[in-house]
């Protein structure tokens, strides 16, 4: 038996979405994928290292614990330490860092092995624009009632056809998803939406947040969210919330490669 | 009796210290004072509006709820709304905003009427550099023991001669201060120091944090903090922690003009 030609590494990433075009490599600007693969290319001594991610975040969206896998040449013989520190070094000065790295088998995929994804959405709910959190929150001036938002959020829990909350450009085969958690909490001036599911449709979290904001300000009755869901029509739900407030907070695997 | 020529307004400010030279007006760059007084100058129709602040924060230090007062010409006839929104408008695009404004009497001073100040200091305690909180935390790679830091912090509570924790350039008449709270807490990768006192000496919080970090990494025994305090010698305490992690979180008044 010969050694496999590839050594696959799972990496956990934190990044600031400001100034980035999102995960996916694009000609229009800096992407997390291009920055990560370029850093891996240098770490691998000038050989290409392709990546697959758990969540293709959009332009301006942040990550606290994104997961991707990288296929390094097998003769590289890295340690977790050298992958983490080496990639983080080559990622400088960009606002992308590798928090952890673990060797995984070739049948493990950052995308297909994931059993859940979680997101946090931060809304700064006050009159004055943000000074410290500019680009890191959605600034909503009208007072939001987080209790009534939670009532509406509960209508979205469970398995549904989420066509009304899916970007028109979404490429998923099925609009059916199972939403496990959608929690609304307030800490002072900040209203936070926490969402968890096996997977999400394109723009699903931002479309749910944009809709819940309508309910929170009193513009919509909570029941209208059930009507929007049943319509299976994007135009029946609320607008897409901006990317600034969205954070990919975690991706789950069983077993966890980083444990 | 004639109307006073001045109408004094208390304002509460949030700002991001990155890219600013601190509170005090300086030729070397943008200061909060210059930005605020320039905005007030425009709001007052081109007449000078001097300011006094509760805490002259250093370059790179942030504020969640700084307080200052502004002396407007009395014929301006502002409302709280027009002062807050007008100043915030003229402060654009800088990372300085006015959260609240209240009329105060001429014997009220943002500086001398303050009964306490509170600060938070954020330490990111992990191997990898910050991606999302760059400029907003002190990055300390060595593991910190927050319990042993709290033990050492307790030795600084109460009334002491804080000469060892005072900047050499500090202009206060007396080095005696009463430290009411110095709490060390951990939330995941972040160690947070909360400090509260009637007033602080120049660099006192940053010098206490730099010293507690020595204890937290195990480089210093907790008792060495008592020895450093007793020495009344700046060189006996630890180094000055960087400004990045420091936030002025509140200033107290009795009664509270913003209540």
JSON list of C-alpha atoms in Angstrom, two decimals, chain A residues 47-134:
[
{"chain": "A", "resi": 47, "resn": "UNK", "atom": "CA", "xyz": [1.98, 23.77, -4.07]},
{"chain": "A", "resi": 48, "resn": "UNK", "atom": "CA", "xyz": [-1.78, 24.31, -4.49]},
{"chain": "A", "resi": 49, "resn": "UNK", "atom": "CA", "xyz": [-3.96, 23.41, -1.47]},
{"chain": "A", "resi": 50, "resn": "UNK", "atom": "CA", "xyz": [-7.70, 23.37, -2.24]},
{"chain": "A", "resi": 51, "resn": "UNK", "atom": "CA", "xyz": [-10.26, 24.05, 0.50]},
{"chain": "A", "resi": 52, "resn": "UNK", "atom": "CA", "xyz": [-13.90, 23.22, 1.24]},
{"chain": "A", "resi": 53, "resn": "UNK", "atom": "CA", "xyz": [-15.86, 25.14, 3.87]},
{"chain": "A", "resi": 54, "resn": "UNK", "atom": "CA", "xyz": [-18.84, 24.39, 6.13]},
{"chain": "A", "resi": 55, "resn": "UNK", "atom": "CA", "xyz": [-20.52, 27.72, 5.41]},
{"chain": "A", "resi": 56, "resn": "UNK", "atom": "CA", "xyz": [-20.03, 29.98, 2.40]},
{"chain": "A", "resi": 57, "resn": "UNK", "atom": "CA", "xyz": [-20.55, 33.27, 4.23]},
{"chain": "A", "resi": 58, "resn": "UNK", "atom": "CA", "xyz": [-21.49, 36.37, 2.21]},
{"chain": "A", "resi": 59, "resn": "UNK", "atom": "CA", "xyz": [-19.60, 39.63, 1.86]},
{"chain": "A", "resi": 60, "resn": "UNK", "atom": "CA", "xyz": [-19.44, 41.48, 5.20]},
{"chain": "A", "resi": 61, "resn": "UNK", "atom": "CA", "xyz": [-20.46, 38.46, 7.30]},
{"chain": "A", "resi": 62, "resn": "UNK", "atom": "CA", "xyz": [-18.16, 37.54, 10.19]},
{"chain": "A", "resi": 63, "resn": "UNK", "atom": "CA", "xyz": [-17.10, 34.21, 11.71]},
{"chain": "A", "resi": 64, "resn": "UNK", "atom": "CA", "xyz": [-16.14, 33.26, 15.24]},
{"chain": "A", "resi": 65, "resn": "UNK", "atom": "CA", "xyz": [-15.64, 29.57, 14.46]},
{"chain": "A", "resi": 66, "resn": "UNK", "atom": "CA", "xyz": [-15.94, 28.79, 10.76]},
{"chain": "A", "resi": 67, "resn": "UNK", "atom": "CA", "xyz": [-14.65, 25.34, 9.74]},
{"chain": "A", "resi": 68, "resn": "UNK", "atom": "CA", "xyz": [-12.94, 24.35, 6.49]},
{"chain": "A", "resi": 69, "resn": "UNK", "atom": "CA", "xyz": [-10.74, 21.50, 5.35]},
{"chain": "A", "resi": 70, "resn": "UNK", "atom": "CA", "xyz": [-7.53, 21.80, 3.38]},
{"chain": "A", "resi": 71, "resn": "UNK", "atom": "CA", "xyz": [-5.93, 19.09, 1.24]},
{"chain": "A", "resi": 72, "resn": "UNK", "atom": "CA", "xyz": [-2.18, 19.37, 1.71]},
{"chain": "A", "resi": 73, "resn": "UNK", "atom": "CA", "xyz": [0.41, 17.23, -0.11]},
{"chain": "A", "resi": 74, "resn": "UNK", "atom": "CA", "xyz": [0.96, 14.16, 2.10]},
{"chain": "A", "resi": 75, "resn": "UNK", "atom": "CA", "xyz": [4.73, 14.69, 2.33]},
{"chain": "A", "resi": 76, "resn": "UNK", "atom": "CA", "xyz": [4.23, 17.95, 4.22]},
{"chain": "A", "resi": 77, "resn": "UNK", "atom": "CA", "xyz": [4.20, 16.19, 7.64]},
{"chain": "A", "resi": 78, "resn": "UNK", "atom": "CA", "xyz": [2.61, 18.99, 9.64]},
{"chain": "A", "resi": 79, "resn": "UNK", "atom": "CA", "xyz": [1.60, 19.11, 13.29]},
{"chain": "A", "resi": 80, "resn": "UNK", "atom": "CA", "xyz": [-1.56, 20.84, 14.56]},
{"chain": "A", "resi": 81, "resn": "UNK", "atom": "CA", "xyz": [0.72, 23.55, 15.90]},
{"chain": "A", "resi": 82, "resn": "UNK", "atom": "CA", "xyz": [2.52, 24.12, 12.60]},
{"chain": "A", "resi": 83, "resn": "UNK", "atom": "CA", "xyz": [-0.72, 24.24, 10.57]},
{"chain": "A", "resi": 84, "resn": "UNK", "atom": "CA", "xyz": [-2.39, 26.68, 12.97]},
{"chain": "A", "resi": 85, "resn": "UNK", "atom": "CA", "xyz": [0.59, 28.96, 13.48]},
{"chain": "A", "resi": 86, "resn": "UNK", "atom": "CA", "xyz": [1.89, 28.66, 9.92]},
{"chain": "A", "resi": 87, "resn": "UNK", "atom": "CA", "xyz": [-1.43, 29.58, 8.32]},
{"chain": "A", "resi": 88, "resn": "UNK", "atom": "CA", "xyz": [-2.08, 32.40, 10.81]},
{"chain": "A", "resi": 89, "resn": "UNK", "atom": "CA", "xyz": [1.40, 33.76, 10.04]},
{"chain": "A", "resi": 90, "resn": "UNK", "atom": "CA", "xyz": [0.85, 33.72, 6.27]},
{"chain": "A", "resi": 91, "resn": "UNK", "atom": "CA", "xyz": [-2.65, 35.25, 6.72]},
{"chain": "A", "resi": 92, "resn": "UNK", "atom": "CA", "xyz": [-1.12, 38.44, 8.18]},
{"chain": "A", "resi": 93, "resn": "UNK", "atom": "CA", "xyz": [-2.03, 41.29, 8.03]},
{"chain": "A", "resi": 94, "resn": "UNK", "atom": "CA", "xyz": [-5.56, 40.27, 7.10]},
{"chain": "A", "resi": 95, "resn": "UNK", "atom": "CA", "xyz": [-8.34, 39.94, 9.70]},
{"chain": "A", "resi": 96, "resn": "UNK", "atom": "CA", "xyz": [-8.46, 36.16, 9.25]},
{"chain": "A", "resi": 97, "resn": "UNK", "atom": "CA", "xyz": [-6.88, 33.76, 11.78]},
{"chain": "A", "resi": 98, "resn": "UNK", "atom": "CA", "xyz": [-6.73, 30.01, 12.35]},
{"chain": "A", "resi": 99, "resn": "UNK", "atom": "CA", "xyz": [-7.84, 29.14, 15.90]},
{"chain": "A", "resi": 100, "resn": "UNK", "atom": "CA", "xyz": [-7.34, 25.39, 15.69]},
{"chain": "A", "resi": 101, "resn": "UNK", "atom": "CA", "xyz": [-6.23, 22.64, 13.29]},
{"chain": "A", "resi": 102, "resn": "UNK", "atom": "CA", "xyz": [-6.73, 18.86, 13.35]},
{"chain": "A", "resi": 103, "resn": "UNK", "atom": "CA", "xyz": [-5.82, 16.03, 10.96]},
{"chain": "A", "resi": 104, "resn": "UNK", "atom": "CA", "xyz": [-8.89, 14.31, 9.49]},
{"chain": "A", "resi": 105, "resn": "UNK", "atom": "CA", "xyz": [-9.44, 11.31, 7.22]},
{"chain": "A", "resi": 106, "resn": "UNK", "atom": "CA", "xyz": [-10.12, 11.74, 3.51]},
{"chain": "A", "resi": 107, "resn": "UNK", "atom": "CA", "xyz": [-13.78, 10.74, 3.97]},
{"chain": "A", "resi": 108, "resn": "UNK", "atom": "CA", "xyz": [-14.29, 13.65, 6.37]},
{"chain": "A", "resi": 109, "resn": "UNK", "atom": "CA", "xyz": [-15.68, 16.86, 4.86]},
{"chain": "A", "resi": 110, "resn": "UNK", "atom": "CA", "xyz": [-16.02, 20.27, 6.52]},
{"chain": "A", "resi": 111, "resn": "UNK", "atom": "CA", "xyz": [-19.22, 20.68, 4.50]},
{"chain": "A", "resi": 112, "resn": "UNK", "atom": "CA", "xyz": [-20.85, 17.25, 4.34]},
{"chain": "A", "resi": 113, "resn": "UNK", "atom": "CA", "xyz": [-19.83, 15.91, 7.76]},
{"chain": "A", "resi": 114, "resn": "UNK", "atom": "CA", "xyz": [-21.30, 18.93, 9.57]},
{"chain": "A", "resi": 115, "resn": "UNK", "atom": "CA", "xyz": [-24.33, 18.05, 11.75]},
{"chain": "A", "resi": 116, "resn": "UNK", "atom": "CA", "xyz": [-25.28, 21.64, 12.63]},
{"chain": "A", "resi": 117, "resn": "UNK", "atom": "CA", "xyz": [-24.42, 25.28, 12.02]},
{"chain": "A", "resi": 118, "resn": "UNK", "atom": "CA", "xyz": [-25.13, 28.17, 14.41]},
{"chain": "A", "resi": 119, "resn": "UNK", "atom": "CA", "xyz": [-25.30, 31.91, 13.78]},
{"chain": "A", "resi": 120, "resn": "UNK", "atom": "CA", "xyz": [-25.63, 34.98, 15.95]},
{"chain": "A", "resi": 121, "resn": "UNK", "atom": "CA", "xyz": [-27.15, 38.21, 14.63]},
{"chain": "A", "resi": 122, "resn": "UNK", "atom": "CA", "xyz": [-26.44, 41.43, 16.56]},
{"chain": "A", "resi": 123, "resn": "UNK", "atom": "CA", "xyz": [-28.86, 44.38, 16.35]},
{"chain": "A", "resi": 124, "resn": "UNK", "atom": "CA", "xyz": [-27.83, 47.66, 18.01]},
{"chain": "A", "resi": 125, "resn": "UNK", "atom": "CA", "xyz": [-31.22, 49.05, 19.03]},
{"chain": "A", "resi": 126, "resn": "UNK", "atom": "CA", "xyz": [-30.78, 52.70, 19.99]},
{"chain": "A", "resi": 127, "resn": "UNK", "atom": "CA", "xyz": [-31.12, 56.19, 18.49]},
{"chain": "A", "resi": 128, "resn": "UNK", "atom": "CA", "xyz": [-27.44, 56.90, 17.96]},
{"chain": "A", "resi": 129, "resn": "UNK", "atom": "CA", "xyz": [-25.25, 55.26, 15.31]},
{"chain": "A", "resi": 130, "resn": "UNK", "atom": "CA", "xyz": [-22.57, 52.84, 16.59]},
{"chain": "A", "resi": 131, "resn": "UNK", "atom": "CA", "xyz": [-19.08, 54.22, 17.31]},
{"chain": "A", "resi": 132, "resn": "UNK", "atom": "CA", "xyz": [-17.39, 51.07, 18.64]},
{"chain": "A", "resi": 133, "resn": "UNK", "atom": "CA", "xyz": [-19.37, 48.40, 16.74]},
{"chain": "A", "resi": 134, "resn": "UNK", "atom": "CA", "xyz": [-19.56, 50.03, 13.28]}
]
